[in-house]
Amino acid sequence: MLAVFVYYAVWKPQQQWITLDTGILESPLTYCPEKREEAWRFLSYMLVHAGVQHIVGNLCMQLVLGIPLEMVHKGLRVGLVYLAGVLAGSLASSIFDPLKSLVGASGGVYALMGGYFMNVIVNFREMIPAFGIVRLLVIILIVASDMGFALYRRFFVPANGSPVSFAAHIAGGFAGMSIGYTVFSCFDKTLLKDPRFWIAIAAYVACLLFAVFFNIFLSPAN
C-alpha cells in the first residue's frame, strides 16, 4: 500500500501529495465503474490512495486496530475480516454510488473497526468494565467523526474536488461486524466447526451474489 502510494507520488508526474489526480484515476488498480469487468479492481483499489492525509489516516487506523487484534486472533483471521470489508466496500459502492470511482482502504479499515467493536462486545465480561467502556466510546467517536467527514466530502465537496464514497465505509463496517463477530468470538475454538461462521459466510456470499447480479444486469454504469 505504502509502496504504491510512493510510486504514484514520486515517480509519476502529478501532484499526488495533495489530492486525487487523473493519474490515480487511470491506474489499473483503481476501481472505475466503466472498467468493472476487470474484477481485480474490486480488491486492488485498497492499494491506491488520494493523498497524504488519506493514506496516513488509513495506515494509523490499521496499526492501532490491527496490531491488538493480531496479538489475540492471529494475522490470518484479521486478514480475512479486512479483505471481507474491502470487497464489501467496493461492491456496495458499485450499487449505491454506481458512477463513482473508488480508492483507499477505508472498507478494510472499517471492517477492522466493526470487528474490534464486536470483539469488545463479545469479550466485555472478561475486561475491566471502565476499560471496555472507554474502548467502545473511542471506536464510536472515531466512526462518527470519520463518517461525518465522509458524508461532507461526498455531498458538499466542490465540483472540482474528490468526493468520498460513504457506502464503502458503511459496508466495510457491517462486514467487519458480521464476519468479525464469528471470527473474533471463537478464537479459542476451531473456526470451521462453529455454525455461526458458516451463517455469516452464507449471508456475506448472498450479498456478494446480489451485488454481482446488480453489476451485470442492473447497474446504471452499464
Short mmCIF file of C-alpha atoms in Angstrom, two decimals:
data_model
loop_
_atom_site.label_atom_id
_atom_site.label_comp_id
_atom_site.label_asym_id
_atom_site.label_seq_id
_atom_site.Cartn_x
_atom_site.Cartn_y
_atom_site.Cartn_z
CA MET A 1 0.00 0.00 0.00
CA LEU A 2 2.68 2.49 1.03
CA ALA A 3 4.89 1.40 -1.88
CA VAL A 4 2.06 2.01 -4.36
CA PHE A 5 1.44 5.46 -2.90
CA VAL A 6 5.14 6.38 -3.12
CA TYR A 7 5.23 5.15 -6.72
CA TYR A 8 2.38 7.42 -7.80
CA ALA A 9 3.57 10.31 -5.64
CA VAL A 10 7.24 10.31 -6.66
CA TRP A 11 7.71 8.56 -9.98
CA LYS A 12 4.52 9.66 -11.73
CA PRO A 13 4.35 13.30 -12.92
CA GLN A 14 1.41 14.58 -10.84
CA GLN A 15 0.56 16.46 -7.65
CA GLN A 16 -0.47 13.31 -5.75
CA TRP A 17 0.82 14.57 -2.41
CA ILE A 18 -2.16 16.86 -2.06
CA THR A 19 -5.25 15.36 -3.65
CA LEU A 20 -6.67 12.87 -6.10
CA ASP A 21 -5.24 13.35 -9.59
CA THR A 22 -6.09 11.98 -13.01
CA GLY A 23 -3.06 9.70 -12.86
CA ILE A 24 -4.66 7.82 -9.96
CA LEU A 25 -7.97 7.51 -11.78
CA GLU A 26 -6.10 5.98 -14.71
CA SER A 27 -4.29 3.46 -12.52
CA PRO A 28 -5.00 -0.22 -13.27
CA LEU A 29 -5.58 -0.65 -9.53
CA THR A 30 -8.34 1.95 -9.08
CA TYR A 31 -11.96 0.81 -9.09
CA CYS A 32 -13.63 2.51 -12.06
CA PRO A 33 -17.31 1.90 -12.93
CA GLU A 34 -16.60 1.73 -16.64
CA LYS A 35 -13.93 -0.94 -16.10
CA ARG A 36 -15.85 -3.23 -13.74
CA GLU A 37 -15.16 -6.23 -15.96
CA GLU A 38 -11.57 -6.08 -14.66
CA ALA A 39 -12.58 -7.91 -11.49
CA TRP A 40 -9.29 -7.38 -9.64
CA ARG A 41 -10.18 -3.70 -9.23
CA PHE A 42 -12.81 -4.65 -6.63
CA LEU A 43 -9.88 -5.52 -4.33
CA SER A 44 -6.86 -3.67 -5.71
CA TYR A 45 -8.40 -0.23 -5.12
CA MET A 46 -7.34 -0.60 -1.48
CA LEU A 47 -3.71 -0.08 -2.57
CA VAL A 48 -4.30 3.35 -4.12
CA HIS A 49 -4.88 6.48 -2.02
CA ALA A 50 -5.96 10.04 -2.73
CA GLY A 51 -3.25 11.90 -0.82
CA VAL A 52 -1.09 12.04 2.27
CA GLN A 53 -3.98 12.59 4.66
CA HIS A 54 -5.84 9.64 3.17
CA ILE A 55 -3.05 7.07 3.44
CA VAL A 56 -1.72 8.29 6.80
CA GLY A 57 -5.20 8.03 8.31
CA ASN A 58 -5.73 4.52 6.99
CA LEU A 59 -2.28 3.30 8.00
CA CYS A 60 -2.65 4.69 11.51
CA MET A 61 -6.02 3.04 11.98
CA GLN A 62 -4.70 -0.26 10.65
CA LEU A 63 -1.85 -0.17 13.15
CA VAL A 64 -3.99 0.96 16.09
CA LEU A 65 -6.68 -1.66 15.47
CA GLY A 66 -4.85 -4.39 13.59
CA ILE A 67 -1.94 -4.98 15.98
CA PRO A 68 -4.08 -5.61 19.11
CA LEU A 69 -6.38 -7.89 17.10
CA GLU A 70 -3.48 -9.84 15.61
CA MET A 71 -1.92 -10.31 19.04
CA VAL A 72 -5.04 -12.24 20.11
CA HIS A 73 -6.54 -13.64 16.92
CA LYS A 74 -3.50 -14.04 14.63
CA GLY A 75 -2.96 -12.47 11.22
CA LEU A 76 -4.97 -14.93 9.10
CA ARG A 77 -8.28 -14.21 10.82
CA VAL A 78 -7.68 -10.46 10.94
CA GLY A 79 -6.77 -10.55 7.24
CA LEU A 80 -9.99 -12.42 6.46
CA VAL A 81 -12.06 -9.71 8.13
CA TYR A 82 -10.04 -6.95 6.45
CA LEU A 83 -10.44 -8.37 2.92
CA ALA A 84 -14.13 -9.05 3.53
CA GLY A 85 -14.52 -5.33 4.28
CA VAL A 86 -12.53 -4.27 1.21
CA LEU A 87 -14.67 -6.40 -1.12
CA ALA A 88 -17.91 -5.38 0.60
CA GLY A 89 -16.89 -1.73 0.26
CA SER A 90 -16.34 -1.82 -3.49
CA LEU A 91 -19.48 -3.87 -4.16
CA ALA A 92 -21.63 -1.58 -2.03
CA SER A 93 -20.16 1.46 -3.74
CA SER A 94 -20.93 -0.10 -7.14
CA ILE A 95 -24.60 -0.35 -6.07
CA PHE A 96 -25.21 2.84 -4.08
CA ASP A 97 -22.64 5.06 -5.84
CA PRO A 98 -22.50 3.33 -9.24
CA LEU A 99 -20.93 6.17 -11.23
CA LYS A 100 -18.09 7.00 -8.82
CA SER A 101 -14.53 5.69 -8.84
CA LEU A 102 -13.09 4.32 -5.62
CA VAL A 103 -9.67 4.39 -3.99
CA GLY A 104 -8.37 3.72 -0.49
CA ALA A 105 -8.56 1.00 2.13
CA SER A 106 -11.41 2.52 4.13
CA GLY A 107 -13.61 -0.55 3.58
CA GLY A 108 -10.95 -2.74 5.19
CA VAL A 109 -10.28 -0.23 7.96
CA TYR A 110 -13.98 -0.03 8.80
CA ALA A 111 -14.11 -3.81 8.83
CA LEU A 112 -11.38 -3.76 11.47
CA MET A 113 -13.39 -1.17 13.39
CA GLY A 114 -16.51 -3.31 13.18
CA GLY A 115 -14.58 -6.41 14.17
CA TYR A 116 -12.87 -4.59 17.03
CA PHE A 117 -16.24 -3.29 18.22
CA MET A 118 -17.74 -6.80 18.20
CA ASN A 119 -14.60 -8.16 19.88
CA VAL A 120 -15.12 -5.73 22.77
CA ILE A 121 -18.84 -6.55 22.99
CA VAL A 122 -18.29 -10.32 22.97
CA ASN A 123 -15.43 -10.25 25.48
CA PHE A 124 -16.71 -7.36 27.62
CA ARG A 125 -17.23 -9.55 30.72
CA GLU A 126 -13.57 -10.52 30.69
CA MET A 127 -12.41 -6.89 30.66
CA ILE A 128 -12.19 -4.26 33.34
CA PRO A 129 -15.59 -2.53 32.88
CA ALA A 130 -14.18 1.00 32.67
CA PHE A 131 -11.56 -0.12 30.12
CA GLY A 132 -14.20 -1.82 27.97
CA ILE A 133 -16.43 1.25 28.03
CA VAL A 134 -13.53 3.50 27.05
CA ARG A 135 -12.67 1.23 24.11
CA LEU A 136 -16.27 1.29 22.89
CA LEU A 137 -16.51 5.06 23.21
CA VAL A 138 -13.25 5.55 21.31
CA ILE A 139 -14.47 3.38 18.42
CA ILE A 140 -17.84 5.17 18.33
CA LEU A 141 -16.12 8.58 18.36
CA ILE A 142 -13.75 7.61 15.54
CA VAL A 143 -16.54 6.18 13.40
CA ALA A 144 -18.86 9.16 13.99
CA SER A 145 -16.20 11.74 13.15
CA ASP A 146 -14.89 9.89 10.09
CA MET A 147 -18.38 9.17 8.75
CA GLY A 148 -19.31 12.80 9.23
CA PHE A 149 -16.26 13.84 7.22
CA ALA A 150 -17.03 11.23 4.53
CA LEU A 151 -20.64 12.42 4.19
CA TYR A 152 -19.46 16.01 3.95
CA ARG A 153 -16.90 15.13 1.28
CA ARG A 154 -19.50 13.11 -0.62
CA PHE A 155 -22.34 15.61 -0.74
CA PHE A 156 -20.77 19.04 -0.13
CA VAL A 157 -17.37 18.78 -1.81
CA PRO A 158 -16.76 21.35 -4.57
CA ALA A 159 -17.34 20.22 -8.14
CA ASN A 160 -13.59 20.05 -8.80
CA GLY A 161 -12.89 18.10 -5.60
CA SER A 162 -12.74 14.37 -4.91
CA PRO A 163 -15.96 13.00 -3.34
CA VAL A 164 -15.69 10.18 -0.82
CA SER A 165 -17.88 7.10 -1.09
CA PHE A 166 -19.63 6.69 2.26
CA ALA A 167 -21.18 3.41 1.04
CA ALA A 168 -17.78 1.70 1.17
CA HIS A 169 -17.32 2.80 4.79
CA ILE A 170 -20.72 1.52 5.90
CA ALA A 171 -20.49 -1.80 4.05
CA GLY A 172 -16.99 -2.41 5.37
CA GLY A 173 -18.20 -1.79 8.90
CA PHE A 174 -21.11 -4.20 8.57
CA ALA A 175 -18.86 -6.84 7.01
CA GLY A 176 -16.46 -6.46 9.93
CA MET A 177 -19.25 -6.73 12.47
CA SER A 178 -20.77 -9.85 10.89
CA ILE A 179 -17.65 -11.79 9.92
CA GLY A 180 -15.70 -10.32 12.83
CA TYR A 181 -18.35 -11.39 15.35
CA THR A 182 -17.75 -15.01 14.43
CA VAL A 183 -14.02 -14.87 13.79
CA PHE A 184 -13.16 -12.92 16.93
CA SER A 185 -15.59 -14.59 19.32
CA CYS A 186 -14.46 -18.18 18.74
CA PHE A 187 -10.69 -17.70 18.72
CA ASP A 188 -10.34 -20.41 21.35
CA LYS A 189 -12.27 -22.97 19.26
CA THR A 190 -11.93 -24.39 15.77
CA LEU A 191 -13.39 -21.76 13.47
CA LEU A 192 -14.67 -24.13 10.78
CA LYS A 193 -16.72 -26.09 13.33
CA ASP A 194 -18.63 -23.03 14.54
CA PRO A 195 -22.07 -22.79 12.83
CA ARG A 196 -22.11 -19.01 13.31
CA PHE A 197 -19.13 -18.77 10.98
CA TRP A 198 -21.00 -20.53 8.19
CA ILE A 199 -24.14 -18.47 8.79
CA ALA A 200 -22.07 -15.28 8.50
CA ILE A 201 -20.32 -16.61 5.39
CA ALA A 202 -23.66 -17.60 3.80
CA ALA A 203 -25.11 -14.13 4.43
CA TYR A 204 -21.96 -12.48 3.07
CA VAL A 205 -21.96 -14.67 -0.06
CA ALA A 206 -25.67 -13.95 -0.65
CA CYS A 207 -24.98 -10.20 -0.57
CA LEU A 208 -21.96 -10.70 -2.83
CA LEU A 209 -24.01 -12.64 -5.41
CA PHE A 210 -26.70 -9.97 -5.38
CA ALA A 211 -24.05 -7.29 -5.97
CA VAL A 212 -22.59 -9.28 -8.88
CA PHE A 213 -26.06 -9.70 -10.38
CA PHE A 214 -26.73 -5.98 -9.98
CA ASN A 215 -23.47 -5.03 -11.66
CA ILE A 216 -24.09 -7.33 -14.62
CA PHE A 217 -27.75 -6.59 -15.31
CA LEU A 218 -29.00 -3.51 -13.42
CA SER A 219 -26.18 -1.04 -12.88
CA PRO A 220 -26.61 2.49 -14.32
CA ALA A 221 -22.94 2.29 -15.26
CA ASN A 222 -23.67 -0.38 -17.90
#
